[in-house]
Amino acid sequence: MNIDFSNKKILVTGGTKGIGKSISELLGSLGGHVVSINSKDCDFEKDNITEFLESNRVFDGVDILINNAGINKIDYFKDIGGEDFDRIMKVNVRAPLVISKHVIKNMV
């Protein structure tokens, strides 16, 4: 099978380490133009994600979005508190929703 992502702009959140890095490298090797967001670029817990995306034109015209970034708290079922839960929800649920809403405008 020949897979070609030439002329495709691909946005990968959390694309600089772990699974996200592997995804970014693979899609890049298949010809895709990969743009990655990591926590050094935008803190999904604290920053205004919409403002960040709108102020960076590099995110315009994204063809493929991979919402990979996420956080967890080891043993969180034992001792998760309200602050931990809020952080996890902001990064793992709210951020992908906001990013998807921004990117999908150009995909439709």
mmCIF file of N, CA, C and O in Angstrom, residues 12-87:
data_model
loop_
_atom_site.group_PDB
_atom_site.id
_atom_site.type_symbol
_atom_site.label_atom_id
_atom_site.label_comp_id
_atom_site.label_asym_id
_atom_site.label_seq_id
_atom_site.Cartn_x
_atom_site.Cartn_y
_atom_site.Cartn_z
ATOM 1 N N VAL A 12 -0.389 18.065 15.045
ATOM 2 C CA VAL A 12 -0.316 17.034 16.086
ATOM 3 C C VAL A 12 -0.087 17.738 17.420
ATOM 4 O O VAL A 12 0.920 18.417 17.597
ATOM 5 N N THR A 13 -1.004 17.582 18.352
ATOM 6 C CA THR A 13 -0.768 18.122 19.683
ATOM 7 C C THR A 13 0.046 17.097 20.455
ATOM 8 O O THR A 13 -0.136 15.888 20.296
ATOM 9 N N GLY A 14 0.963 17.590 21.273
ATOM 10 C CA GLY A 14 1.840 16.684 22.006
ATOM 11 C C GLY A 14 2.757 15.906 21.084
ATOM 12 O O GLY A 14 3.094 14.759 21.352
ATOM 13 N N GLY A 15 3.186 16.547 20.009
ATOM 14 C CA GLY A 15 3.941 15.852 18.976
ATOM 15 C C GLY A 15 5.444 15.872 19.122
ATOM 16 O O GLY A 15 6.147 15.573 18.162
ATOM 17 N N THR A 16 5.955 16.219 20.295
ATOM 18 C CA THR A 16 7.409 16.299 20.444
ATOM 19 C C THR A 16 8.011 15.203 21.308
ATOM 20 O O THR A 16 9.225 15.133 21.446
ATOM 21 N N LYS A 17 7.157 14.359 21.880
ATOM 22 C CA LYS A 17 7.688 13.237 22.652
ATOM 23 C C LYS A 17 6.680 12.099 22.676
ATOM 24 O O LYS A 17 5.503 12.292 22.380
ATOM 25 N N GLY A 18 7.159 10.922 22.999
ATOM 26 C CA GLY A 18 6.291 9.759 23.138
ATOM 27 C C GLY A 18 5.557 9.385 21.865
ATOM 28 O O GLY A 18 6.107 9.447 20.761
ATOM 29 N N ILE A 19 4.303 9.000 22.024
ATOM 30 C CA ILE A 19 3.483 8.561 20.900
ATOM 31 C C ILE A 19 3.330 9.682 19.875
ATOM 32 O O ILE A 19 3.398 9.443 18.667
ATOM 33 N N GLY A 20 3.134 10.913 20.346
ATOM 34 C CA GLY A 20 2.976 12.043 19.439
ATOM 35 C C GLY A 20 4.185 12.258 18.554
ATOM 36 O O GLY A 20 4.065 12.571 17.368
ATOM 37 N N LYS A 21 5.366 12.073 19.106
ATOM 38 C CA LYS A 21 6.598 12.214 18.321
ATOM 39 C C LYS A 21 6.660 11.136 17.242
ATOM 40 O O LYS A 21 7.013 11.417 16.094
ATOM 41 N N SER A 22 6.313 9.917 17.606
ATOM 42 C CA SER A 22 6.301 8.825 16.627
ATOM 43 C C SER A 22 5.296 9.098 15.510
ATOM 44 O O SER A 22 5.587 8.862 14.332
ATOM 45 N N ILE A 23 4.130 9.596 15.872
ATOM 46 C CA ILE A 23 3.111 9.936 14.871
ATOM 47 C C ILE A 23 3.641 11.029 13.944
ATOM 48 O O ILE A 23 3.527 10.931 12.720
ATOM 49 N N SER A 24 4.221 12.081 14.533
ATOM 50 C CA SER A 24 4.747 13.194 13.743
ATOM 51 C C SER A 24 5.828 12.724 12.779
ATOM 52 O O SER A 24 5.840 13.116 11.605
ATOM 53 N N GLU A 25 6.740 11.901 13.268
ATOM 54 C CA GLU A 25 7.825 11.404 12.422
ATOM 55 C C GLU A 25 7.295 10.526 11.288
ATOM 56 O O GLU A 25 7.737 10.650 10.141
ATOM 57 N N LEU A 26 6.353 9.662 11.592
ATOM 58 C CA LEU A 26 5.786 8.785 10.571
ATOM 59 C C LEU A 26 5.080 9.591 9.491
ATOM 60 O O LEU A 26 5.314 9.396 8.298
ATOM 61 N N LEU A 27 4.210 10.519 9.910
ATOM 62 C CA LEU A 27 3.471 11.308 8.922
ATOM 63 C C LEU A 27 4.399 12.205 8.118
ATOM 64 O O LEU A 27 4.181 12.429 6.928
ATOM 65 N N GLY A 28 5.464 12.703 8.752
ATOM 66 C CA GLY A 28 6.461 13.480 8.036
ATOM 67 C C GLY A 28 7.189 12.632 7.004
ATOM 68 O O GLY A 28 7.451 13.077 5.889
ATOM 69 N N SER A 29 7.508 11.398 7.363
ATOM 70 C CA SER A 29 8.201 10.508 6.422
ATOM 71 C C SER A 29 7.312 10.120 5.246
ATOM 72 O O SER A 29 7.802 9.711 4.203
ATOM 73 N N LEU A 30 6.008 10.265 5.410
ATOM 74 C CA LEU A 30 5.058 9.973 4.331
ATOM 75 C C LEU A 30 4.709 11.230 3.531
ATOM 76 O O LEU A 30 3.755 11.232 2.762
ATOM 77 N N GLY A 31 5.481 12.297 3.742
ATOM 78 C CA GLY A 31 5.335 13.498 2.936
ATOM 79 C C GLY A 31 4.527 14.614 3.550
ATOM 80 O O GLY A 31 4.411 15.691 2.962
ATOM 81 N N GLY A 32 3.941 14.387 4.697
ATOM 82 C CA GLY A 32 3.108 15.416 5.320
ATOM 83 C C GLY A 32 3.925 16.564 5.887
ATOM 84 O O GLY A 32 5.063 16.383 6.318
ATOM 85 N N HIS A 33 3.339 17.748 5.875
ATOM 86 C CA HIS A 33 3.944 18.913 6.531
ATOM 87 C C HIS A 33 3.361 18.936 7.944
ATOM 88 O O HIS A 33 2.204 19.315 8.142
ATOM 89 N N VAL A 34 4.151 18.491 8.917
ATOM 90 C CA VAL A 34 3.669 18.321 10.286
ATOM 91 C C VAL A 34 3.974 19.561 11.122
ATOM 92 O O VAL A 34 5.102 20.041 11.143
ATOM 93 N N VAL A 35 2.938 20.068 11.778
ATOM 94 C CA VAL A 35 3.069 21.165 12.730
ATOM 95 C C VAL A 35 2.656 20.604 14.079
ATOM 96 O O VAL A 35 1.625 19.945 14.196
ATOM 97 N N SER A 36 3.480 20.846 15.082
ATOM 98 C CA SER A 36 3.214 20.279 16.390
ATOM 99 C C SER A 36 3.053 21.374 17.432
ATOM 100 O O SER A 36 3.719 22.399 17.363
ATOM 101 N N ILE A 37 2.147 21.142 18.365
ATOM 102 C CA ILE A 37 1.995 22.023 19.529
ATOM 103 C C ILE A 37 2.405 21.205 20.743
ATOM 104 O O ILE A 37 1.957 20.071 20.916
ATOM 105 N N ASN A 38 3.250 21.802 21.589
ATOM 106 C CA ASN A 38 3.565 21.143 22.853
ATOM 107 C C ASN A 38 3.349 22.140 23.984
ATOM 108 O O ASN A 38 2.977 23.284 23.758
ATOM 109 N N SER A 39 3.588 21.700 25.199
ATOM 110 C CA SER A 39 3.288 22.548 26.366
ATOM 111 C C SER A 39 4.175 23.791 26.428
ATOM 112 O O SER A 39 3.831 24.758 27.101
ATOM 113 N N LYS A 40 5.321 23.777 25.738
ATOM 114 C CA LYS A 40 6.159 24.979 25.691
ATOM 115 C C LYS A 40 5.557 26.040 24.778
ATOM 116 O O LYS A 40 5.783 27.222 24.967
ATOM 117 N N ASP A 41 4.781 25.593 23.778
ATOM 118 C CA ASP A 41 4.123 26.521 22.860
ATOM 119 C C ASP A 41 2.866 27.123 23.487
ATOM 120 O O ASP A 41 2.612 28.313 23.393
ATOM 121 N N CYS A 42 2.069 26.261 24.091
ATOM 122 C CA CYS A 42 0.785 26.678 24.644
ATOM 123 C C CYS A 42 0.430 25.738 25.785
ATOM 124 O O CYS A 42 0.334 24.524 25.595
ATOM 125 N N ASP A 43 0.238 26.286 26.969
ATOM 126 C CA ASP A 43 -0.159 25.493 28.129
ATOM 127 C C ASP A 43 -1.673 25.320 28.066
ATOM 128 O O ASP A 43 -2.425 26.253 28.330
ATOM 129 N N PHE A 44 -2.119 24.120 27.683
ATOM 130 C CA PHE A 44 -3.553 23.875 27.504
ATOM 131 C C PHE A 44 -4.355 24.060 28.779
ATOM 132 O O PHE A 44 -5.563 24.219 28.737
ATOM 133 N N GLU A 45 -3.694 24.049 29.897
ATOM 134 C CA GLU A 45 -4.386 24.233 31.174
ATOM 135 C C GLU A 45 -4.626 25.709 31.470
ATOM 136 O O GLU A 45 -5.654 26.086 32.012
ATOM 137 N N LYS A 46 -3.675 26.567 31.094
ATOM 138 C CA LYS A 46 -3.722 27.959 31.525
ATOM 139 C C LYS A 46 -3.919 28.968 30.406
ATOM 140 O O LYS A 46 -4.517 30.007 30.621
ATOM 141 N N ASP A 47 -3.368 28.708 29.231
ATOM 142 C CA ASP A 47 -3.391 29.694 28.154
ATOM 143 C C ASP A 47 -4.743 29.752 27.458
ATOM 144 O O ASP A 47 -5.520 28.799 27.492
ATOM 145 N N ASN A 48 -4.975 30.856 26.779
ATOM 146 C CA ASN A 48 -6.154 30.992 25.950
ATOM 147 C C ASN A 48 -5.837 30.322 24.615
ATOM 148 O O ASN A 48 -5.158 30.888 23.762
ATOM 149 N N ILE A 49 -6.317 29.122 24.427
ATOM 150 C CA ILE A 49 -5.964 28.315 23.267
ATOM 151 C C ILE A 49 -6.472 28.954 21.981
ATOM 152 O O ILE A 49 -5.760 28.995 20.974
ATOM 153 N N THR A 50 -7.690 29.464 21.995
ATOM 154 C CA THR A 50 -8.252 30.095 20.801
ATOM 155 C C THR A 50 -7.393 31.269 20.366
ATOM 156 O O THR A 50 -7.069 31.402 19.178
ATOM 157 N N GLU A 51 -7.009 32.103 21.294
ATOM 158 C CA GLU A 51 -6.156 33.254 20.984
ATOM 159 C C GLU A 51 -4.817 32.782 20.405
ATOM 160 O O GLU A 51 -4.319 33.350 19.426
ATOM 161 N N PHE A 52 -4.232 31.749 20.979
ATOM 162 C CA PHE A 52 -2.974 31.193 20.490
ATOM 163 C C PHE A 52 -3.115 30.723 19.045
ATOM 164 O O PHE A 52 -2.283 31.029 18.191
ATOM 165 N N LEU A 53 -4.171 29.969 18.750
ATOM 166 C CA LEU A 53 -4.374 29.444 17.404
ATOM 167 C C LEU A 53 -4.629 30.561 16.393
ATOM 168 O O LEU A 53 -4.099 30.537 15.280
ATOM 169 N N GLU A 54 -5.441 31.541 16.785
ATOM 170 C CA GLU A 54 -5.775 32.636 15.872
ATOM 171 C C GLU A 54 -4.595 33.560 15.606
ATOM 172 O O GLU A 54 -4.512 34.173 14.548
ATOM 173 N N SER A 55 -3.676 33.645 16.549
ATOM 174 C CA SER A 55 -2.528 34.545 16.371
ATOM 175 C C SER A 55 -1.383 33.879 15.605
ATOM 176 O O SER A 55 -0.419 34.542 15.246
ATOM 177 N N ASN A 56 -1.490 32.600 15.345
ATOM 178 C CA ASN A 56 -0.454 31.869 14.620
ATOM 179 C C ASN A 56 -1.026 31.324 13.318
ATOM 180 O O ASN A 56 -1.706 30.301 13.311
ATOM 181 N N ARG A 57 -0.746 31.992 12.223
ATOM 182 C CA ARG A 57 -1.310 31.623 10.920
ATOM 183 C C ARG A 57 -0.880 30.231 10.470
ATOM 184 O O ARG A 57 -1.479 29.659 9.574
ATOM 185 N N VAL A 58 0.152 29.676 11.077
ATOM 186 C CA VAL A 58 0.630 28.355 10.694
ATOM 187 C C VAL A 58 -0.453 27.288 10.898
ATOM 188 O O VAL A 58 -0.430 26.240 10.270
ATOM 189 N N PHE A 59 -1.435 27.579 11.744
ATOM 190 C CA PHE A 59 -2.492 26.615 12.009
ATOM 191 C C PHE A 59 -3.653 26.718 11.025
ATOM 192 O O PHE A 59 -4.580 25.924 11.076
ATOM 193 N N ASP A 60 -3.599 27.701 10.124
ATOM 194 C CA ASP A 60 -4.638 27.822 9.104
ATOM 195 C C ASP A 60 -4.448 26.738 8.045
ATOM 196 O O ASP A 60 -3.335 26.361 7.716
ATOM 197 N N GLY A 61 -5.530 26.256 7.522
ATOM 198 C CA GLY A 61 -5.465 25.296 6.435
ATOM 199 C C GLY A 61 -5.021 23.902 6.830
ATOM 200 O O GLY A 61 -4.486 23.162 6.006
ATOM 201 N N VAL A 62 -5.259 23.521 8.055
ATOM 202 C CA VAL A 62 -4.888 22.171 8.508
ATOM 203 C C VAL A 62 -5.811 21.152 7.836
ATOM 204 O O VAL A 62 -7.025 21.324 7.815
ATOM 205 N N ASP A 63 -5.206 20.110 7.267
ATOM 206 C CA ASP A 63 -5.967 19.045 6.618
ATOM 207 C C ASP A 63 -6.262 17.885 7.560
ATOM 208 O O ASP A 63 -7.286 17.217 7.432
ATOM 209 N N ILE A 64 -5.337 17.640 8.483
ATOM 210 C CA ILE A 64 -5.461 16.502 9.402
ATOM 211 C C ILE A 64 -5.119 16.976 10.801
ATOM 212 O O ILE A 64 -4.114 17.650 11.003
ATOM 213 N N LEU A 65 -5.956 16.628 11.764
ATOM 214 C CA LEU A 65 -5.728 16.990 13.167
ATOM 215 C C LEU A 65 -5.621 15.729 14.002
ATOM 216 O O LEU A 65 -6.492 14.853 13.928
ATOM 217 N N ILE A 66 -4.559 15.660 14.788
ATOM 218 C CA ILE A 66 -4.402 14.556 15.738
ATOM 219 C C ILE A 66 -4.273 15.168 17.129
ATOM 220 O O ILE A 66 -3.258 15.772 17.462
ATOM 221 N N ASN A 67 -5.338 15.050 17.914
ATOM 222 C CA ASN A 67 -5.347 15.538 19.295
ATOM 223 C C ASN A 67 -4.721 14.459 20.168
ATOM 224 O O ASN A 67 -5.400 13.559 20.656
ATOM 225 N N ASN A 68 -3.418 14.553 20.347
ATOM 226 C CA ASN A 68 -2.671 13.532 21.073
ATOM 227 C C ASN A 68 -2.288 13.963 22.482
ATOM 228 O O ASN A 68 -2.112 13.123 23.355
ATOM 229 N N ALA A 69 -2.147 15.255 22.716
ATOM 230 C CA ALA A 69 -1.669 15.744 24.015
ATOM 231 C C ALA A 69 -2.620 15.328 25.130
ATOM 232 O O ALA A 69 -3.831 15.303 24.955
ATOM 233 N N GLY A 70 -2.049 15.020 26.269
ATOM 234 C CA GLY A 70 -2.871 14.664 27.414
ATOM 235 C C GLY A 70 -2.023 14.518 28.656
ATOM 236 O O GLY A 70 -0.806 14.376 28.588
ATOM 237 N N ILE A 71 -2.681 14.591 29.789
ATOM 238 C CA ILE A 71 -2.002 14.407 31.067
ATOM 239 C C ILE A 71 -2.783 13.390 31.886
ATOM 240 O O ILE A 71 -3.949 13.121 31.616
ATOM 241 N N ASN A 72 -2.115 12.831 32.887
ATOM 242 C CA ASN A 72 -2.807 11.953 33.818
ATOM 243 C C ASN A 72 -2.165 12.100 35.183
ATOM 244 O O ASN A 72 -1.130 12.719 35.336
ATOM 245 N N LYS A 73 -2.795 11.539 36.135
ATOM 246 C CA LYS A 73 -2.257 11.528 37.490
ATOM 247 C C LYS A 73 -2.200 10.077 37.912
ATOM 248 O O LYS A 73 -3.227 9.409 38.006
ATOM 249 N N ILE A 74 -0.986 9.601 38.107
ATOM 250 C CA ILE A 74 -0.807 8.207 38.500
ATOM 251 C C ILE A 74 -1.564 7.954 39.809
ATOM 252 O O ILE A 74 -1.541 8.761 40.735
ATOM 253 N N ASP A 75 -2.227 6.840 39.877
ATOM 254 C CA ASP A 75 -3.042 6.470 41.040
ATOM 255 C C ASP A 75 -4.144 7.485 41.324
ATOM 256 O O ASP A 75 -4.535 7.696 42.460
ATOM 257 N N TYR A 76 -4.635 8.132 40.256
ATOM 258 C CA TYR A 76 -5.629 9.172 40.500
ATOM 259 C C TYR A 76 -6.944 8.640 41.037
ATOM 260 O O TYR A 76 -7.704 9.373 41.656
ATOM 261 N N PHE A 77 -7.211 7.371 40.852
ATOM 262 C CA PHE A 77 -8.439 6.844 41.442
ATOM 263 C C PHE A 77 -8.340 6.810 42.961
ATOM 264 O O PHE A 77 -9.343 6.876 43.654
ATOM 265 N N LYS A 78 -7.105 6.714 43.463
ATOM 266 C CA LYS A 78 -6.927 6.688 44.914
ATOM 267 C C LYS A 78 -7.009 8.087 45.513
ATOM 268 O O LYS A 78 -7.650 8.298 46.519
ATOM 269 N N ASP A 79 -6.308 9.024 44.896
ATOM 270 C CA ASP A 79 -6.164 10.308 45.577
ATOM 271 C C ASP A 79 -6.393 11.529 44.679
ATOM 272 O O ASP A 79 -5.824 12.575 44.924
ATOM 273 N N ILE A 80 -7.210 11.427 43.668
ATOM 274 C CA ILE A 80 -7.442 12.587 42.819
ATOM 275 C C ILE A 80 -8.281 13.616 43.571
ATOM 276 O O ILE A 80 -9.270 13.279 44.225
ATOM 277 N N GLY A 81 -7.818 14.844 43.503
ATOM 278 C CA GLY A 81 -8.543 15.931 44.135
ATOM 279 C C GLY A 81 -9.194 16.809 43.086
ATOM 280 O O GLY A 81 -9.031 16.594 41.884
ATOM 281 N N GLY A 82 -9.905 17.803 43.524
ATOM 282 C CA GLY A 82 -10.605 18.703 42.614
ATOM 283 C C GLY A 82 -9.684 19.418 41.653
ATOM 284 O O GLY A 82 -9.983 19.548 40.467
ATOM 285 N N GLU A 83 -8.528 19.898 42.149
ATOM 286 C CA GLU A 83 -7.576 20.598 41.279
ATOM 287 C C GLU A 83 -7.019 19.671 40.212
ATOM 288 O O GLU A 83 -6.890 20.062 39.051
ATOM 289 N N ASP A 84 -6.668 18.455 40.603
ATOM 290 C CA ASP A 84 -6.151 17.484 39.637
ATOM 291 C C ASP A 84 -7.200 17.178 38.574
ATOM 292 O O ASP A 84 -6.897 17.118 37.381
ATOM 293 N N PHE A 85 -8.423 16.958 39.011
ATOM 294 C CA PHE A 85 -9.507 16.658 38.081
ATOM 295 C C PHE A 85 -9.697 17.812 37.104
ATOM 296 O O PHE A 85 -9.837 17.591 35.895
ATOM 297 N N ASP A 86 -9.694 19.045 37.590
ATOM 298 C CA ASP A 86 -9.858 20.211 36.724
ATOM 299 C C ASP A 86 -8.741 20.307 35.697
ATOM 300 O O ASP A 86 -8.987 20.596 34.522
ATOM 301 N N ARG A 87 -7.504 20.060 36.116
ATOM 302 C CA ARG A 87 -6.358 20.088 35.193
ATOM 303 C C ARG A 87 -6.527 19.044 34.099
ATOM 304 O O ARG A 87 -6.332 19.326 32.920
#
